[in-house]
PDB file of C-alpha atoms in Angstrom:
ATOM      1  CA  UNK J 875       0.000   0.000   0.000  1.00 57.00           C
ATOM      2  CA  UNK J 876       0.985   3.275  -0.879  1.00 54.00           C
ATOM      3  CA  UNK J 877       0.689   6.302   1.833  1.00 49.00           C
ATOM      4  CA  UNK J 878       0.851   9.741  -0.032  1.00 49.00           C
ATOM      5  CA  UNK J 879       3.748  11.547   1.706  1.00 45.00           C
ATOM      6  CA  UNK J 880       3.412  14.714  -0.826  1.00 49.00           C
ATOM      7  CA  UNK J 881       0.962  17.352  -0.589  1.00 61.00           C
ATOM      8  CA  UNK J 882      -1.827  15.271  -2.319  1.00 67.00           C
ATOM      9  CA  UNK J 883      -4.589  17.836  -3.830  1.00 74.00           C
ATOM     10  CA  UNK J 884      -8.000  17.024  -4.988  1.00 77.00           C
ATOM     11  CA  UNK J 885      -7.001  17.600  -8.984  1.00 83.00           C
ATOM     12  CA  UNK J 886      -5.421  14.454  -8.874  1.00 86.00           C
ATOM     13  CA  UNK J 887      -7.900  12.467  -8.711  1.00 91.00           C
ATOM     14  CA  UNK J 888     -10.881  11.125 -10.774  1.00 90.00           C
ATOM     15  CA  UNK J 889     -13.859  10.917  -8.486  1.00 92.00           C
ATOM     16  CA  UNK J 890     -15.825   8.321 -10.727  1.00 93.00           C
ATOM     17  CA  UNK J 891     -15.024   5.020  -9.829  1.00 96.00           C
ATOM     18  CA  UNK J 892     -15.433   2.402 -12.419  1.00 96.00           C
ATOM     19  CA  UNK J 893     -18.016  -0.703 -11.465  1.00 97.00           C
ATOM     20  CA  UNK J 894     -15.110  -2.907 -12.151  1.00 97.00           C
ATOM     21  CA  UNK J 895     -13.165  -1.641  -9.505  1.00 97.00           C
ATOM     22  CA  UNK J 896     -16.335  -1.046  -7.089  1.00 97.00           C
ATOM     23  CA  UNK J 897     -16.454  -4.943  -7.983  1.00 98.00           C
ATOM     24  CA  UNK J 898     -13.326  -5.354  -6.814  1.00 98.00           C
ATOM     25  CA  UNK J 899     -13.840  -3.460  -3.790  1.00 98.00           C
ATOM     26  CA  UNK J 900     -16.944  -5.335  -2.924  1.00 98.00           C
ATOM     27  CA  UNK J 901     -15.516  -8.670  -3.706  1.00 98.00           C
ATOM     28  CA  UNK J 902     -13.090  -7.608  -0.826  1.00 98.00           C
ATOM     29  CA  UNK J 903     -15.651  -6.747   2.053  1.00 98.00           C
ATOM     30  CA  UNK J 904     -17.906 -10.112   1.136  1.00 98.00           C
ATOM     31  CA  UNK J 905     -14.428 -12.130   1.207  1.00 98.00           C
ATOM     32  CA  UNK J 906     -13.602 -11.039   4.250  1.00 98.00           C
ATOM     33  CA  UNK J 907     -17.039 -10.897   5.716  1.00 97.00           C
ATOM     34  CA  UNK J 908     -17.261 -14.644   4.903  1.00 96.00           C
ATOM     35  CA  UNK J 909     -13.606 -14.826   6.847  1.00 97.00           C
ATOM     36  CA  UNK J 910     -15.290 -13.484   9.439  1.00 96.00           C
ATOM     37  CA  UNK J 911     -17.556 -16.378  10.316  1.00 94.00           C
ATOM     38  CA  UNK J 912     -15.349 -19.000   9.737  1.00 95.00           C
ATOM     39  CA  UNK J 913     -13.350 -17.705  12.167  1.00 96.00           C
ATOM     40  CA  UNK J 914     -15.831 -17.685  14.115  1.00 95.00           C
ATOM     41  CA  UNK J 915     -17.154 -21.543  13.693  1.00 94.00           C
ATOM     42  CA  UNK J 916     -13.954 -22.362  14.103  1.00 95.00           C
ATOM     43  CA  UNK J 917     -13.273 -20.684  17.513  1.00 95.00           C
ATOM     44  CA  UNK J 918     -16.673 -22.598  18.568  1.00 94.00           C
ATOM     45  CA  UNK J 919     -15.207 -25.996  17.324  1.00 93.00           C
ATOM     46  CA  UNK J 920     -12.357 -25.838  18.758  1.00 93.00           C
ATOM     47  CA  UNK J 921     -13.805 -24.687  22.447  1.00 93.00           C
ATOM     48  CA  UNK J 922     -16.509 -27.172  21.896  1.00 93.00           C
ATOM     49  CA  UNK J 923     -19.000 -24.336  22.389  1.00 92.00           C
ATOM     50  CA  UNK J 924     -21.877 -24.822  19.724  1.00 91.00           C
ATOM     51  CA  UNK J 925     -22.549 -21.879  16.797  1.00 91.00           C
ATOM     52  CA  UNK J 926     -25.370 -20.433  19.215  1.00 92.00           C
ATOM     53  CA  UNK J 927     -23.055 -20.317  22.565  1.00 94.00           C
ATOM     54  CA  UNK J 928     -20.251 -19.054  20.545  1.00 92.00           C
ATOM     55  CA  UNK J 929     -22.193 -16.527  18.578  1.00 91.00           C
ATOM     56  CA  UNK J 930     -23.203 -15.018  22.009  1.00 93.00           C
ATOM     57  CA  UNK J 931     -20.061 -15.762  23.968  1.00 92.00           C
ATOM     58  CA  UNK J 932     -17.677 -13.894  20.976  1.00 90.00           C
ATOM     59  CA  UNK J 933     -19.837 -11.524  20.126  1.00 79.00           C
ATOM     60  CA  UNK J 934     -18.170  -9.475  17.610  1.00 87.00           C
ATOM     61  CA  UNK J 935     -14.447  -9.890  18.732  1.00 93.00           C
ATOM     62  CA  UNK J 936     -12.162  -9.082  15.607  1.00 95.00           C
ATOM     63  CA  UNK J 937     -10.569 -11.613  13.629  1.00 96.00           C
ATOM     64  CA  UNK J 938      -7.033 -11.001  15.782  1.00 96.00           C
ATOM     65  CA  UNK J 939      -9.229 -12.009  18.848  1.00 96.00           C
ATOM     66  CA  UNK J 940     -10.573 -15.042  17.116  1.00 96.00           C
ATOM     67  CA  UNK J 941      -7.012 -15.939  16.186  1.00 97.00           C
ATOM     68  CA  UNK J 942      -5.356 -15.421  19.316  1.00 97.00           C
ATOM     69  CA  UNK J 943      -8.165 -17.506  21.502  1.00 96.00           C
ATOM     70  CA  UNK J 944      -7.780 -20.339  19.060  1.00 96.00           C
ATOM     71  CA  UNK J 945      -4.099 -20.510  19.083  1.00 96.00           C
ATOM     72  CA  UNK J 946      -4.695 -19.928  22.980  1.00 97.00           C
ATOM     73  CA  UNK J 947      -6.818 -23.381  22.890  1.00 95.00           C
ATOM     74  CA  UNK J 948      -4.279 -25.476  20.395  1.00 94.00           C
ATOM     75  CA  UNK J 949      -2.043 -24.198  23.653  1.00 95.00           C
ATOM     76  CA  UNK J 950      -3.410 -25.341  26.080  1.00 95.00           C
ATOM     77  CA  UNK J 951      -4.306 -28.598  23.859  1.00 93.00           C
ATOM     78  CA  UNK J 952      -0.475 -29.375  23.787  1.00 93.00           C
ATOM     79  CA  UNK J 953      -0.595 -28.694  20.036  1.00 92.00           C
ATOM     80  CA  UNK J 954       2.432 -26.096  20.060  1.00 94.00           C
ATOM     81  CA  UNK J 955       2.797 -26.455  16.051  1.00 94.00           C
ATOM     82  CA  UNK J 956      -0.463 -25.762  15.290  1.00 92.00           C
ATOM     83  CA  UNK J 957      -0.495 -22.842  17.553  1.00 93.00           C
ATOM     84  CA  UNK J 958       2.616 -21.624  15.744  1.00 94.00           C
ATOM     85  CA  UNK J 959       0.799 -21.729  12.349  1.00 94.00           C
ATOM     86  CA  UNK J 960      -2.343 -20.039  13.752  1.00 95.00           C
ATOM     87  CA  UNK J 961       0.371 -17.196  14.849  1.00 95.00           C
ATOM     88  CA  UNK J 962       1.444 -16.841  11.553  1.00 96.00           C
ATOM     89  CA  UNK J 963      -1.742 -16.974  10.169  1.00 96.00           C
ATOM     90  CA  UNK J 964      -3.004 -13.888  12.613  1.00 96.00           C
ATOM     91  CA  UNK J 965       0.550 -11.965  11.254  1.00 96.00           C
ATOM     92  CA  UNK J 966      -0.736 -12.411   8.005  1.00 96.00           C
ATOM     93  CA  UNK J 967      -4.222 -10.904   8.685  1.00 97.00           C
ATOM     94  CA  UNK J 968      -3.032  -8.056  10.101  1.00 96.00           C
ATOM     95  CA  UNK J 969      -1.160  -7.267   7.236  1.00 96.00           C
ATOM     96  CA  UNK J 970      -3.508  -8.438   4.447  1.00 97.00           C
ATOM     97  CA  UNK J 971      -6.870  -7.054   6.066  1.00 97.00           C
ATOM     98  CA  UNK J 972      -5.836  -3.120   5.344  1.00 95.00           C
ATOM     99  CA  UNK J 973      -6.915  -2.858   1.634  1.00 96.00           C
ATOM    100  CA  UNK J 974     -10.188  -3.972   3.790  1.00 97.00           C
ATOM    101  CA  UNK J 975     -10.023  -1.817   6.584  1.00 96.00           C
ATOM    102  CA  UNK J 976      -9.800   1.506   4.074  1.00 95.00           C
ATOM    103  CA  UNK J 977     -12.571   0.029   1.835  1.00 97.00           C
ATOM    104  CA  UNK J 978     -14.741  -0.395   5.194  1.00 95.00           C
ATOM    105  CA  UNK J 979     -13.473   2.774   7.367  1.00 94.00           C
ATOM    106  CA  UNK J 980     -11.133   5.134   5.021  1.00 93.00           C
ATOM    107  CA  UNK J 981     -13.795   8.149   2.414  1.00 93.00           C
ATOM    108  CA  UNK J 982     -13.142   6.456  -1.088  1.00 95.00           C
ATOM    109  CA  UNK J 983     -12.162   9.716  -2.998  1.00 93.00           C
ATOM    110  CA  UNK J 984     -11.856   8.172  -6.212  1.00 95.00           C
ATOM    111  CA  UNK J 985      -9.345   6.962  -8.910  1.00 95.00           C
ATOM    112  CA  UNK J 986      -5.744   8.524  -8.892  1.00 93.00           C
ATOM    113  CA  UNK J 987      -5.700  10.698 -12.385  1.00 93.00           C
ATOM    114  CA  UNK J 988      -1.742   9.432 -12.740  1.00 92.00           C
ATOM    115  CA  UNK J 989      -2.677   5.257 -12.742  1.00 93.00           C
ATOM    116  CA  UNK J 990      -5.885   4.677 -12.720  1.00 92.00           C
ATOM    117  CA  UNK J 991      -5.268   0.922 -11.076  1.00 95.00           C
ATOM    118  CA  UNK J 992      -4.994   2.940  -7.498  1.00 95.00           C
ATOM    119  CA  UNK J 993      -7.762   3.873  -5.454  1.00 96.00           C
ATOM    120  CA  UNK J 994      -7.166   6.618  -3.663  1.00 93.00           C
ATOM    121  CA  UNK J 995      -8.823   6.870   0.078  1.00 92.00           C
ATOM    122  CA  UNK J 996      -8.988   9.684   2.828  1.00 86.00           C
ATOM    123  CA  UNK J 997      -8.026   8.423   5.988  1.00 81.00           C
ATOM    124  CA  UNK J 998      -9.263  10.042   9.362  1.00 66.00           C
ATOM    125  CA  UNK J 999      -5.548  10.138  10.533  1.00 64.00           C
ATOM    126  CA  UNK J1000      -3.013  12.323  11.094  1.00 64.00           C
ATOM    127  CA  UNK J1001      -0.316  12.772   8.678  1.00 62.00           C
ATOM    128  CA  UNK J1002       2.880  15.146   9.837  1.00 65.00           C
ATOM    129  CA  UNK J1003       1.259  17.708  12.027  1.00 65.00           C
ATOM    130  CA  UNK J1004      -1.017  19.647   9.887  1.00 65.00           C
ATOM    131  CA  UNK J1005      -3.288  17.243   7.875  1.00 62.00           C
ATOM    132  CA  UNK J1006      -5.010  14.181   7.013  1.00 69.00           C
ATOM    133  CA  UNK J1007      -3.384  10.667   5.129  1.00 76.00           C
ATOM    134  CA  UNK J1008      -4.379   9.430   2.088  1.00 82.00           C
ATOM    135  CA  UNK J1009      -3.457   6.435   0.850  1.00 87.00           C
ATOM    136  CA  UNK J1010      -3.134   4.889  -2.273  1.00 91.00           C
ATOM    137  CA  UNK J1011      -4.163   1.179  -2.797  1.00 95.00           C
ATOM    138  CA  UNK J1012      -3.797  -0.309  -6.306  1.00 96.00           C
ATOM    139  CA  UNK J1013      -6.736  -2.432  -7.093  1.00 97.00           C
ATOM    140  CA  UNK J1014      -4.328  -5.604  -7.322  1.00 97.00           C
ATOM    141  CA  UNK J1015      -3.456  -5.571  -3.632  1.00 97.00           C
ATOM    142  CA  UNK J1016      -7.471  -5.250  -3.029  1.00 98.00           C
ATOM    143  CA  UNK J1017      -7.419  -8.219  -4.938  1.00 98.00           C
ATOM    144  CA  UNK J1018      -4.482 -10.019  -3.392  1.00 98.00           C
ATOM    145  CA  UNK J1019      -6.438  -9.511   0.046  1.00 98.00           C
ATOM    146  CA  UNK J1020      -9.843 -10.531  -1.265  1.00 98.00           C
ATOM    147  CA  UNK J1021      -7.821 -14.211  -2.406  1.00 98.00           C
ATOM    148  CA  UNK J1022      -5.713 -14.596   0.921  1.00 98.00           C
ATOM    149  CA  UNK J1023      -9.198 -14.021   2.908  1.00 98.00           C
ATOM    150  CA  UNK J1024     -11.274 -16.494   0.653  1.00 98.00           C
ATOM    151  CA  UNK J1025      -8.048 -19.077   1.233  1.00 97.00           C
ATOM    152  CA  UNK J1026      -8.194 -18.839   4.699  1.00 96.00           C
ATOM    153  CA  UNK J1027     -11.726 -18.715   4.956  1.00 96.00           C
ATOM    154  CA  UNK J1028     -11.837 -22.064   2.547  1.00 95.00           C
ATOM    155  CA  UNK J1029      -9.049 -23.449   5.140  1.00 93.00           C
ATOM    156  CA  UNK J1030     -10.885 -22.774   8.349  1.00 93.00           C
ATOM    157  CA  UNK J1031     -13.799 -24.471   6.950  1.00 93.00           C
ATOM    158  CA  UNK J1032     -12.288 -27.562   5.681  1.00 91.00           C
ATOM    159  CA  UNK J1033     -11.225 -27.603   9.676  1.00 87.00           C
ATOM    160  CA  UNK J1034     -14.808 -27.221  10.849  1.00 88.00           C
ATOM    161  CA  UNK J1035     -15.836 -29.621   8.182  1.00 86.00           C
ATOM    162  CA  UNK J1036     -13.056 -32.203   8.949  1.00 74.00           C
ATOM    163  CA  UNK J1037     -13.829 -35.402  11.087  1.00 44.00           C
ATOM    164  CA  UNK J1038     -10.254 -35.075  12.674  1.00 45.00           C
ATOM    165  CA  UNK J1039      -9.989 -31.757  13.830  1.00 48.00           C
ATOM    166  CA  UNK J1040      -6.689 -30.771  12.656  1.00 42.00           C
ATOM    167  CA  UNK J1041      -6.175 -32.977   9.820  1.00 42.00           C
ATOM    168  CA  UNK J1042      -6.267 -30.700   7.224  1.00 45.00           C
ATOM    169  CA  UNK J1043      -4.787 -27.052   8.888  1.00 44.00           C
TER     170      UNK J1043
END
């Protein structure tokens, strides 16, 4: 992802967004939406809480939280390795949900005039002392994020689905 370090003024960008790359965009948020609730089946499987008890009992943690309780319960199951890949797994969220997070939270200002393959966002944070970020995000990271979320999503499921628990993480 790009941050835009420069004065960044409104000329440079093309406020009409194509559908292809509100596509793109939305593709993203129903990717990770659907990452969303296999986290969340899998945090009930493997606390042996069922979807109901779990659905009240995490509420709507974030996907970290999810993470970090289920490598908490491989932990405490003596599974050490598996705990180690559900680490790495949470690392990789956090980096891979931000193309997400600015689609979700960040104002969409439009295309940037210069490549029109980056979406450019205003983010309500500071940058330097006197102004706003904006970032850049070309539509292939979107896209990059929108495929690691459905792989992991497709992964926790198989888990969910599997008859021996961790056969298949």
């Amino acid at each position: 992802m790009t941050s835009a370090r420069l004065p960044f003024q409104p000329d440079q960008v093309e406020r009409d967004v194509s559908q292809a790359a509100r596509d793109v965009m939305l593709n993203c948020i129903l990717a990770w939406a659907a990452l969303d609730g296999a986290l969340s089946m899998l945090l009930a499987r493997v606390s042996g809480m069922s979807y109901p008890d779990a659905a009240e009992a995490i509420g709507r943690e974030s996907g970290t939280s999810k993470l970090n309780k289920i490598r908490d319960v491989m932990l405490e199951a003596g599974a050490i390795e598996v705990a180690a890949l559900i680490r790495k797994h949470k690392k990789a969220y956090e980096k891979r949900i931000v193309p997400r997070n600015r689609i979700a939270h960040a104002k969409l200002a439009g295309a940037w005039k210069n490549d029109s393959e980056f979406l450019v966002f205003a983010v309500f944070e500071r940058h330097q002392t006197d102004s706003l970020a904006i970032d850049l995000i070309p539509l292939q990271e979107i896209k990059r994020s929108a495929h690691w979320a459905n792989a992991l999503t497709a992964m926790a499921l198989r888990v969910v689905d599997a008859d021996e628990e961790w056969a298949n993480f």
